[in-house]
PDB file of C-alpha atoms in Angstrom:
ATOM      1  CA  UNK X 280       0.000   0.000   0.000  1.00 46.00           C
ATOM      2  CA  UNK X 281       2.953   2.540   0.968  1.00 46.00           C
ATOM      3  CA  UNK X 282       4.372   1.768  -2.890  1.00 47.00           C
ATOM      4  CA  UNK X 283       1.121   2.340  -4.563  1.00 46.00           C
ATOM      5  CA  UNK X 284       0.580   5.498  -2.715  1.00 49.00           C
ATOM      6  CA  UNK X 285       4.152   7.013  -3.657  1.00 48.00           C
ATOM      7  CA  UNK X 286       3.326   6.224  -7.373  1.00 49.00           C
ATOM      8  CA  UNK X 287      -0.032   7.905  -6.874  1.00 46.00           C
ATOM      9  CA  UNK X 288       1.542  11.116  -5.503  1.00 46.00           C
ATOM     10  CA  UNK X 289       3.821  11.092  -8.665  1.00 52.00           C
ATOM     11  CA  UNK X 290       1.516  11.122 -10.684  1.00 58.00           C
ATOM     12  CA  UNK X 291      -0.279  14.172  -9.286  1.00 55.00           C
ATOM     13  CA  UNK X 292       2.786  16.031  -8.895  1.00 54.00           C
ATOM     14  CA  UNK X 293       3.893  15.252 -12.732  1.00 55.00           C
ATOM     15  CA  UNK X 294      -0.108  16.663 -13.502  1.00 58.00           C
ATOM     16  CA  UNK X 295       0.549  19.514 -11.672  1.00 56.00           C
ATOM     17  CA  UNK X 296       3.927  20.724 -13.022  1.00 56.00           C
ATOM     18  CA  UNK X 297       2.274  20.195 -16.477  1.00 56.00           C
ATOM     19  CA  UNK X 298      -0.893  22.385 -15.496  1.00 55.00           C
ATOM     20  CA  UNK X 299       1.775  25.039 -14.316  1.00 55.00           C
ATOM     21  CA  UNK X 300       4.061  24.454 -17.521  1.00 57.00           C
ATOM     22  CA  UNK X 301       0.575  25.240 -19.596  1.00 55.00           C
ATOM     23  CA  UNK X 302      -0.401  27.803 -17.422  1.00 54.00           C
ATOM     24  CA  UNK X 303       2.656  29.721 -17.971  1.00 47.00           C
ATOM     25  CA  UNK X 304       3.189  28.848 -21.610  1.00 48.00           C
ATOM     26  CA  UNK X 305      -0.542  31.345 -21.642  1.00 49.00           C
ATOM     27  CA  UNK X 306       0.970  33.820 -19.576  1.00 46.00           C
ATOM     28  CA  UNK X 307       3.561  33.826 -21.991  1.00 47.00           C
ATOM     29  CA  UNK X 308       1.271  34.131 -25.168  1.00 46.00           C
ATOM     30  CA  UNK X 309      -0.696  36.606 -23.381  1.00 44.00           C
ATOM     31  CA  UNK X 310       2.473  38.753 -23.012  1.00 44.00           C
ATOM     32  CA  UNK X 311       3.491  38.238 -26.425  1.00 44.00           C
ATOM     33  CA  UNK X 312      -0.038  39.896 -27.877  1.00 43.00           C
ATOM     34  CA  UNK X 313       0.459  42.040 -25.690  1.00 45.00           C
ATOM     35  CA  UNK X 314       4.016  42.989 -26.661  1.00 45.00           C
ATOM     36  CA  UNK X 315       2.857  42.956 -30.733  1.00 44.00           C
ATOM     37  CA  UNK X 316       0.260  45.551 -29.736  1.00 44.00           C
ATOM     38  CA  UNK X 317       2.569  48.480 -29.714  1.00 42.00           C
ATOM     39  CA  UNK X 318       4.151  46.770 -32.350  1.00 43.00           C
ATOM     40  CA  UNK X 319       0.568  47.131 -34.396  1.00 43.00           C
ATOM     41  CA  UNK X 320      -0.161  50.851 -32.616  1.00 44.00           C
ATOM     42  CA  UNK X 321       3.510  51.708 -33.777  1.00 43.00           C
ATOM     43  CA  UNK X 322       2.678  50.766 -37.072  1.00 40.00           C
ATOM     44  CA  UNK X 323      -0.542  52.420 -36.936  1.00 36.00           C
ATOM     45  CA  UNK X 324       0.613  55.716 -35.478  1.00 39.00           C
ATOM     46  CA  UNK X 325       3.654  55.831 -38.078  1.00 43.00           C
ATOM     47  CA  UNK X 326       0.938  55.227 -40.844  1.00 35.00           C
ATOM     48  CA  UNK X 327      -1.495  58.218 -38.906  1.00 40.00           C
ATOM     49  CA  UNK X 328       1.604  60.669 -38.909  1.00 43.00           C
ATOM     50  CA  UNK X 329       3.323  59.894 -42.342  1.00 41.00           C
ATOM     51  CA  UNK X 330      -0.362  60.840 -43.779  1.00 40.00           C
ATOM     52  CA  UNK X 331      -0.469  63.565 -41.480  1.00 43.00           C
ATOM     53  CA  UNK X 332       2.248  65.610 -42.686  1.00 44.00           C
ATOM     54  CA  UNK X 333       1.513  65.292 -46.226  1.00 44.00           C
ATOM     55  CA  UNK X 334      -1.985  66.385 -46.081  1.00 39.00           C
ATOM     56  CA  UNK X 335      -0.834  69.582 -44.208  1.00 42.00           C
ATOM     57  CA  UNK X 336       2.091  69.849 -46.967  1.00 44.00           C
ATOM     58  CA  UNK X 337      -0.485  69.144 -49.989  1.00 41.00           C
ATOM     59  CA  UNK X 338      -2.561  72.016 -48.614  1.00 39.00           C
ATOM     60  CA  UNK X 339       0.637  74.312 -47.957  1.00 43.00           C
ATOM     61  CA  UNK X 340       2.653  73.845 -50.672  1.00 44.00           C
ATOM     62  CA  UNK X 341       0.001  72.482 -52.969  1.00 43.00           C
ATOM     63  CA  UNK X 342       0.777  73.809 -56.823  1.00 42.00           C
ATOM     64  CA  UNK X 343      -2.520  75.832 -56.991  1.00 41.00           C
ATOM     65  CA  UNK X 344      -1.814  77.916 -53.473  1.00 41.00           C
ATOM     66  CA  UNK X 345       1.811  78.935 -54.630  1.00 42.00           C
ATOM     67  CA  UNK X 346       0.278  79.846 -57.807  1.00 45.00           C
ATOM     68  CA  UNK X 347      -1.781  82.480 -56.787  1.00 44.00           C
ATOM     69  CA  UNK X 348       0.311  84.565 -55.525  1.00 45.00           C
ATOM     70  CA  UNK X 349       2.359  84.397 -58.849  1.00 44.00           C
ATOM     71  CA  UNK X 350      -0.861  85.533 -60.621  1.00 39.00           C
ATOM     72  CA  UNK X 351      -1.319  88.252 -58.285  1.00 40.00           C
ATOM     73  CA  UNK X 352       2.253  89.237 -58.331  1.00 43.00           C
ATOM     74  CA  UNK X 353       1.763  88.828 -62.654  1.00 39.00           C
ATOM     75  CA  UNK X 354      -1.268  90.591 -62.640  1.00 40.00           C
ATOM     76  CA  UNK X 355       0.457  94.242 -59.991  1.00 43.00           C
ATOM     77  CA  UNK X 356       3.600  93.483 -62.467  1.00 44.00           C
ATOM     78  CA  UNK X 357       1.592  94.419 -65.633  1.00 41.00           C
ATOM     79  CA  UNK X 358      -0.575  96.983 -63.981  1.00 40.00           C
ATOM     80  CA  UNK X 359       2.244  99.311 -62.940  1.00 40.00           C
ATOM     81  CA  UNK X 360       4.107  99.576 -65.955  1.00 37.00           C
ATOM     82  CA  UNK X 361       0.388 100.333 -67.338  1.00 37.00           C
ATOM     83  CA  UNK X 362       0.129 102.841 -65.109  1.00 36.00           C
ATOM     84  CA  UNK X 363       3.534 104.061 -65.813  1.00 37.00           C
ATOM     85  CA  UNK X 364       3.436 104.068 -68.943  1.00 36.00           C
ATOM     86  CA  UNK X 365       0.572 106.336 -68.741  1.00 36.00           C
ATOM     87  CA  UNK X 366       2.274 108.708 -67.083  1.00 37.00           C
ATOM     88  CA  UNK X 367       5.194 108.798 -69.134  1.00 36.00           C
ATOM     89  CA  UNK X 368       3.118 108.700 -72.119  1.00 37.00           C
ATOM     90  CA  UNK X 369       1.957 112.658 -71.494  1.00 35.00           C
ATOM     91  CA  UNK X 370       5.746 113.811 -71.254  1.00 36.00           C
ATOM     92  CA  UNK X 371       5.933 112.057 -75.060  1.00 35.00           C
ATOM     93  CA  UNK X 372       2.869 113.918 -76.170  1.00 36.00           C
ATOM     94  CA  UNK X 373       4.506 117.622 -75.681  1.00 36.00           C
ATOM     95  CA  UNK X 374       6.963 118.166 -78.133  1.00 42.00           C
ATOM     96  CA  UNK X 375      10.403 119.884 -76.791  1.00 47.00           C
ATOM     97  CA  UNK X 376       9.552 123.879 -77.158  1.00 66.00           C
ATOM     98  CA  UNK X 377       5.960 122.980 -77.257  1.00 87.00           C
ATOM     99  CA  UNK X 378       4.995 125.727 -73.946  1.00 91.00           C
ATOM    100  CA  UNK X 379       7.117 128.365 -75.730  1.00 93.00           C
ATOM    101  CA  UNK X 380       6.262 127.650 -79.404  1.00 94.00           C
ATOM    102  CA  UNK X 381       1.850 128.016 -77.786  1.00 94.00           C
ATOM    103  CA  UNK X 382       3.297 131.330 -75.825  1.00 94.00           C
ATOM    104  CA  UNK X 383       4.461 132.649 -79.363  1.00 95.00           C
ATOM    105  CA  UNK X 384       1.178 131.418 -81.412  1.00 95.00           C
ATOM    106  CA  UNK X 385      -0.796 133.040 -78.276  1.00 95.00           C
ATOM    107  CA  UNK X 386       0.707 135.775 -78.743  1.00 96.00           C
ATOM    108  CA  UNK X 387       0.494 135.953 -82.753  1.00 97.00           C
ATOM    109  CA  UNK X 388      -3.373 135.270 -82.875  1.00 96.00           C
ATOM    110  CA  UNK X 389      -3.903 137.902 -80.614  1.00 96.00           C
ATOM    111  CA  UNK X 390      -2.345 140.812 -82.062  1.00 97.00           C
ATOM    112  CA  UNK X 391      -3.627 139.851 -85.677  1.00 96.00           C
ATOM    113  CA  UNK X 392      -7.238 139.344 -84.343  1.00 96.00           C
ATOM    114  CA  UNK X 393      -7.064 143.091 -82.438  1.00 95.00           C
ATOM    115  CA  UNK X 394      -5.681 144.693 -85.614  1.00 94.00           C
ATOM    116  CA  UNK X 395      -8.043 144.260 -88.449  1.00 93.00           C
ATOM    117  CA  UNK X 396      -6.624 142.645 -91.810  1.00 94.00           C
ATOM    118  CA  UNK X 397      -3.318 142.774 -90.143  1.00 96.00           C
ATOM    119  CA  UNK X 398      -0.836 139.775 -90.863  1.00 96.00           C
ATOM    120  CA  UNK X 399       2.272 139.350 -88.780  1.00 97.00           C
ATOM    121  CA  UNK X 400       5.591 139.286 -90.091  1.00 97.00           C
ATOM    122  CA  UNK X 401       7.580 139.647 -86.899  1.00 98.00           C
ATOM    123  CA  UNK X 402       7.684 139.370 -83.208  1.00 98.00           C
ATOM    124  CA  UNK X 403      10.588 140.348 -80.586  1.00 97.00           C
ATOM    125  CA  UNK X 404      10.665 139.773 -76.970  1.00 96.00           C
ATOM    126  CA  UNK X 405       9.961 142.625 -74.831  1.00 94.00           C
ATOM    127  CA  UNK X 406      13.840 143.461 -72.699  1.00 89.00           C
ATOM    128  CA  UNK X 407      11.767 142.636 -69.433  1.00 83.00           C
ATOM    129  CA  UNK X 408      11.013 139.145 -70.788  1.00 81.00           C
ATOM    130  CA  UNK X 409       7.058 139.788 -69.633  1.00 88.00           C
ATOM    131  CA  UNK X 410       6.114 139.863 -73.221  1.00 95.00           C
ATOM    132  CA  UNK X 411       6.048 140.628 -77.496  1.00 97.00           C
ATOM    133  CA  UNK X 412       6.375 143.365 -79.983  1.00 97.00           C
ATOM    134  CA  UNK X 413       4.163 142.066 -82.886  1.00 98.00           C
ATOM    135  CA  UNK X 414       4.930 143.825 -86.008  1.00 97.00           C
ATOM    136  CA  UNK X 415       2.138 143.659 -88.434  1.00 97.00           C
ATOM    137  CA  UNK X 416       1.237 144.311 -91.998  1.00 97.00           C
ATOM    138  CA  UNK X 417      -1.737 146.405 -92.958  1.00 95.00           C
ATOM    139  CA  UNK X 418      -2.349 147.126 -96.437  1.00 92.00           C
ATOM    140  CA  UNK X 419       0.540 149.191 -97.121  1.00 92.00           C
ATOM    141  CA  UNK X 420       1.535 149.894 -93.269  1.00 95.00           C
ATOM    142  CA  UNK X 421       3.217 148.889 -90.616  1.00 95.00           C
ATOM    143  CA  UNK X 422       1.449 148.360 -86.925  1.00 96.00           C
ATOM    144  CA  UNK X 423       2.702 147.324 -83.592  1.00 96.00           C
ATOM    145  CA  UNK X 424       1.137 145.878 -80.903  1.00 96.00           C
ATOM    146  CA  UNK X 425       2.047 144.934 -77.346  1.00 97.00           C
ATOM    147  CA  UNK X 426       0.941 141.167 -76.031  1.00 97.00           C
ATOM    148  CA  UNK X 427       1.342 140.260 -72.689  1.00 96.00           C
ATOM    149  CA  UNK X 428       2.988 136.896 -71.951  1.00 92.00           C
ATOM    150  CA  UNK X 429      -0.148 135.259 -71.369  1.00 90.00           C
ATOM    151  CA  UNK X 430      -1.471 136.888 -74.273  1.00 90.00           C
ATOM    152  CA  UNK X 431      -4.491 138.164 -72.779  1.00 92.00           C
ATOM    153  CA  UNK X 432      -3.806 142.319 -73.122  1.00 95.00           C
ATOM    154  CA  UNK X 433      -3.011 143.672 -76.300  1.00 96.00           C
ATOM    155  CA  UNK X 434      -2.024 146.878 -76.346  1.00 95.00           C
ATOM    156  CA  UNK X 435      -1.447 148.806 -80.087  1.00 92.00           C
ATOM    157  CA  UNK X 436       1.564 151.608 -80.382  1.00 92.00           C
ATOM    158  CA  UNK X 437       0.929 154.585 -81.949  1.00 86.00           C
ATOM    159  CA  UNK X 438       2.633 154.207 -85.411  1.00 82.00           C
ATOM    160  CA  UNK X 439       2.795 155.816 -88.912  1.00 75.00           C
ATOM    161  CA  UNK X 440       5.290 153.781 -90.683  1.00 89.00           C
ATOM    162  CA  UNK X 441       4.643 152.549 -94.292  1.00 94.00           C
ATOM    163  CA  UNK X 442       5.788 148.866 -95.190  1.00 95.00           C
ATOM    164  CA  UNK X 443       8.934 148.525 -96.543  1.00 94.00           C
ATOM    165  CA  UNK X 444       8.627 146.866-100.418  1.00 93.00           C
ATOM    166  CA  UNK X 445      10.663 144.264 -99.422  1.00 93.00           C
ATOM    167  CA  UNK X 446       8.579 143.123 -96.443  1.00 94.00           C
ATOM    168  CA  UNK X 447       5.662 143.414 -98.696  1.00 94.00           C
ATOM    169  CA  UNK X 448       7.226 141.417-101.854  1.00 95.00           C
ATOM    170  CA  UNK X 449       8.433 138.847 -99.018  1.00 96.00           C
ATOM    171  CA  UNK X 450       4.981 138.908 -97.838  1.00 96.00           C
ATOM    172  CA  UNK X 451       3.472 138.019-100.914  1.00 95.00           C
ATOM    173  CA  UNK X 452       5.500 134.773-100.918  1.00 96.00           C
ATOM    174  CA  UNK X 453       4.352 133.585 -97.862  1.00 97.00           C
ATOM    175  CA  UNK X 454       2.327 130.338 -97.224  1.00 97.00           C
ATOM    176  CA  UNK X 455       3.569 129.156 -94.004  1.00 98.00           C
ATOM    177  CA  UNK X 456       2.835 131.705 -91.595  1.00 97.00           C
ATOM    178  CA  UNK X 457       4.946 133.561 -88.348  1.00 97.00           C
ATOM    179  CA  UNK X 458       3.626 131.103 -85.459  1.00 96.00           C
ATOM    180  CA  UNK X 459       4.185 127.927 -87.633  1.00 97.00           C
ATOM    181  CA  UNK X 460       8.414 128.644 -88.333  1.00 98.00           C
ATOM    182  CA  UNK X 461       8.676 129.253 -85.242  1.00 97.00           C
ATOM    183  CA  UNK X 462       7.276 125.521 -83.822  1.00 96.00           C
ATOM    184  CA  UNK X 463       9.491 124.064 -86.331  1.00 97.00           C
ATOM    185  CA  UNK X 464      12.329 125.985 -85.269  1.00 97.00           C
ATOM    186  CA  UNK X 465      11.816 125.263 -81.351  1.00 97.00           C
ATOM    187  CA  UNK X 466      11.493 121.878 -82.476  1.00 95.00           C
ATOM    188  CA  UNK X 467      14.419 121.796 -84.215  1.00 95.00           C
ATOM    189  CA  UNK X 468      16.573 123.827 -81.115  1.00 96.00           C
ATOM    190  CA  UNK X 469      15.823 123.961 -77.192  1.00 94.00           C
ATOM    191  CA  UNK X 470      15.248 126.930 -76.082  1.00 95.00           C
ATOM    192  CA  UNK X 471      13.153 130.221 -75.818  1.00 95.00           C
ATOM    193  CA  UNK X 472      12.462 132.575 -78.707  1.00 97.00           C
ATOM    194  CA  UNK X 473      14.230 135.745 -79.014  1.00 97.00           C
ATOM    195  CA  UNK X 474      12.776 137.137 -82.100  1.00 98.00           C
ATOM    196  CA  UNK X 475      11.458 135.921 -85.710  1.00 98.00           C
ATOM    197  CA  UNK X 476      11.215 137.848 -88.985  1.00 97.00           C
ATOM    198  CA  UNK X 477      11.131 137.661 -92.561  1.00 96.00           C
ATOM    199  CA  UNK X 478      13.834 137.783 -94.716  1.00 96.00           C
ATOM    200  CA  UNK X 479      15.354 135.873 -97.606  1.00 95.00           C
ATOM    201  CA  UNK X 480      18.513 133.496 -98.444  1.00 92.00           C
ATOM    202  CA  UNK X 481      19.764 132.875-101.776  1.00 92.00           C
ATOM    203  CA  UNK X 482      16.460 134.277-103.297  1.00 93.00           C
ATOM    204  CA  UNK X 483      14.355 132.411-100.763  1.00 96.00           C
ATOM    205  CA  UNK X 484      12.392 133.994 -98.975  1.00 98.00           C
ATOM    206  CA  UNK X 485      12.842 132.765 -95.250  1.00 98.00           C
ATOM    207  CA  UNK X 486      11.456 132.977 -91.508  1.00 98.00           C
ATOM    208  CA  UNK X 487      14.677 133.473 -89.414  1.00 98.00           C
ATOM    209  CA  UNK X 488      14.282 132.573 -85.754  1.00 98.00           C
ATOM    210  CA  UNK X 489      16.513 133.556 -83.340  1.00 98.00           C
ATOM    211  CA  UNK X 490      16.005 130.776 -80.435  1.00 97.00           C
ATOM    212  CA  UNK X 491      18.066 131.281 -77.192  1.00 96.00           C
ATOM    213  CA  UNK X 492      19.541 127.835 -75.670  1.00 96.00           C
ATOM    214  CA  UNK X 493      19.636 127.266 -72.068  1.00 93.00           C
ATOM    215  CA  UNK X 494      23.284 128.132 -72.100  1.00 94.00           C
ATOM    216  CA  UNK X 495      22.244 131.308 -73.869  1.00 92.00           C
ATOM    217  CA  UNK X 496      23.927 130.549 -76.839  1.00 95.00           C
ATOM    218  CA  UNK X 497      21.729 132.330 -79.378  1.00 97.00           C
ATOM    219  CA  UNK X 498      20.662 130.123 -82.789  1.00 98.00           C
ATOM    220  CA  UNK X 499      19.579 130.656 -86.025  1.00 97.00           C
ATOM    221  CA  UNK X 500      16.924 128.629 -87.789  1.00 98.00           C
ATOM    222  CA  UNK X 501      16.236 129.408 -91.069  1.00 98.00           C
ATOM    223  CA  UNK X 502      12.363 128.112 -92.113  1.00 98.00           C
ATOM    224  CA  UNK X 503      11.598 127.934 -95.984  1.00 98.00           C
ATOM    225  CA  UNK X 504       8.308 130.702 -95.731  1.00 98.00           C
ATOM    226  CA  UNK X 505       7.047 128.467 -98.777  1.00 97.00           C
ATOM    227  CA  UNK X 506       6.914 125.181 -97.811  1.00 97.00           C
ATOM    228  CA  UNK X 507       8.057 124.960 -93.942  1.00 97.00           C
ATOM    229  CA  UNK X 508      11.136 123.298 -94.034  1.00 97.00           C
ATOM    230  CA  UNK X 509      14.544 123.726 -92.497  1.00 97.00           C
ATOM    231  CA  UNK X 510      17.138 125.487 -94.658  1.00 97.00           C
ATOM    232  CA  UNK X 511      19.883 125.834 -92.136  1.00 95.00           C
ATOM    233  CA  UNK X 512      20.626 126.375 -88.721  1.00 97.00           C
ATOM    234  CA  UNK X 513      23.077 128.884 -87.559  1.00 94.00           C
ATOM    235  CA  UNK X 514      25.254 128.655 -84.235  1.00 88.00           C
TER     236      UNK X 514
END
């Protein structure tokens, strides 16, 4: 009986170290899901983060959003040379001597429309610089008026000359008058006008402005009185 009970106790303890072996190989497989978990959640958040980041890039640096503010930047570009350009476009439109060469035709119109019939065939600048001496033809006489600079007073002198026959054959020849020479010779030179009267050169007859430069170097233009164009100029 004292063998059989010996065996019997073997037997349970073998059962028992067996249960325990088992019971630990679960622990152990318990454990190991449980150590692939943050294997999985790793894997997971990496995945989560990695999409993340490109979303917010996509959206940030996405092709369309960096493009706008090229087409914006495009867009001011060609507006302000636009806008430029159409302020540098009135400096283009007034010719060089165009404020002088409309003083003299201001000056010009006025004096021929206060003297009846009268055509003029010379102006000076008054010494004082404030104004012209219009000469002007009338019928076989010679009147002069005084024009303010603005051209707005016209004053006529008290004169009894009669027109030289040279100014009158010179006259006669005419068909581009005072006001118009002397544009085309304060186009042709810089400056202010002096004076401008008829004469002729080599048998033409001529407008010859005097135009003072800057410098005050004084210049002759020579206008054809026929046809307008430049025969010389004089320095």
């Amino acid at each position: 009986m004292k063998h059989t009970d010996k065996k019997v106790l073997s037997m349970g303890a073998l059962t028992l170290s067996a249960l325990l072996l088992t019971g630990c190989g679960d622990l152990g497989g318990g454990g190991g899901g449980g150590g692939e978990e943050p294997t999985g959640g790793s894997a997971a958040t990496e995945a989560t983060g990695s999409a993340t980041p490109t979303a917010e890039q996509s959206a940030s640096g996405s092709p369309t959003s960096s493009g706008s503010p090229s087409a914006s930047e495009s867009a001011g570009g060609t507006a302000s040379p636009s806008a430029s350009g159409s302020a540098s476009g009135s400096p283009s439109a007034t010719p060089s001597g165009g404020a002088e060469a409309g003083a003299v035709t201001g000056a010009v119109v006025a004096a021929e429309e206060a003297v009846t019939g009268g055509q003029a065939f010379e102006i000076d600048r008054k010494d004082s610089g404030e104004g012209w001496e219009v000469t002007l033809a009338v019928e076989d006489r010679e009147q002069e008026v005084e024009v303010s600079a603005d051209g707005e007073q016209v004053t006529p002198q008290e004169t009894d000359d009669e027109l030289d026959p040279a100014d009158r054959d010179n006259l006669a020849a005419v068909q581009v008058p005072l006001e118009d020479a002397v544009r085309t010779a304060l186009g042709e030179v810089d400056g202010t006008l002096d004076s401008a009267e008829l004469d002729t050169e080599d048998g033409v007859v001529v407008w010859e402005v005097d135009v003072d430069e800057s410098d005050g170097t004084s210049v002759d233009v020579h206008i054809n009185a026929e046809n307008g164009s430049v025969l010389k100029v004089d320095r």
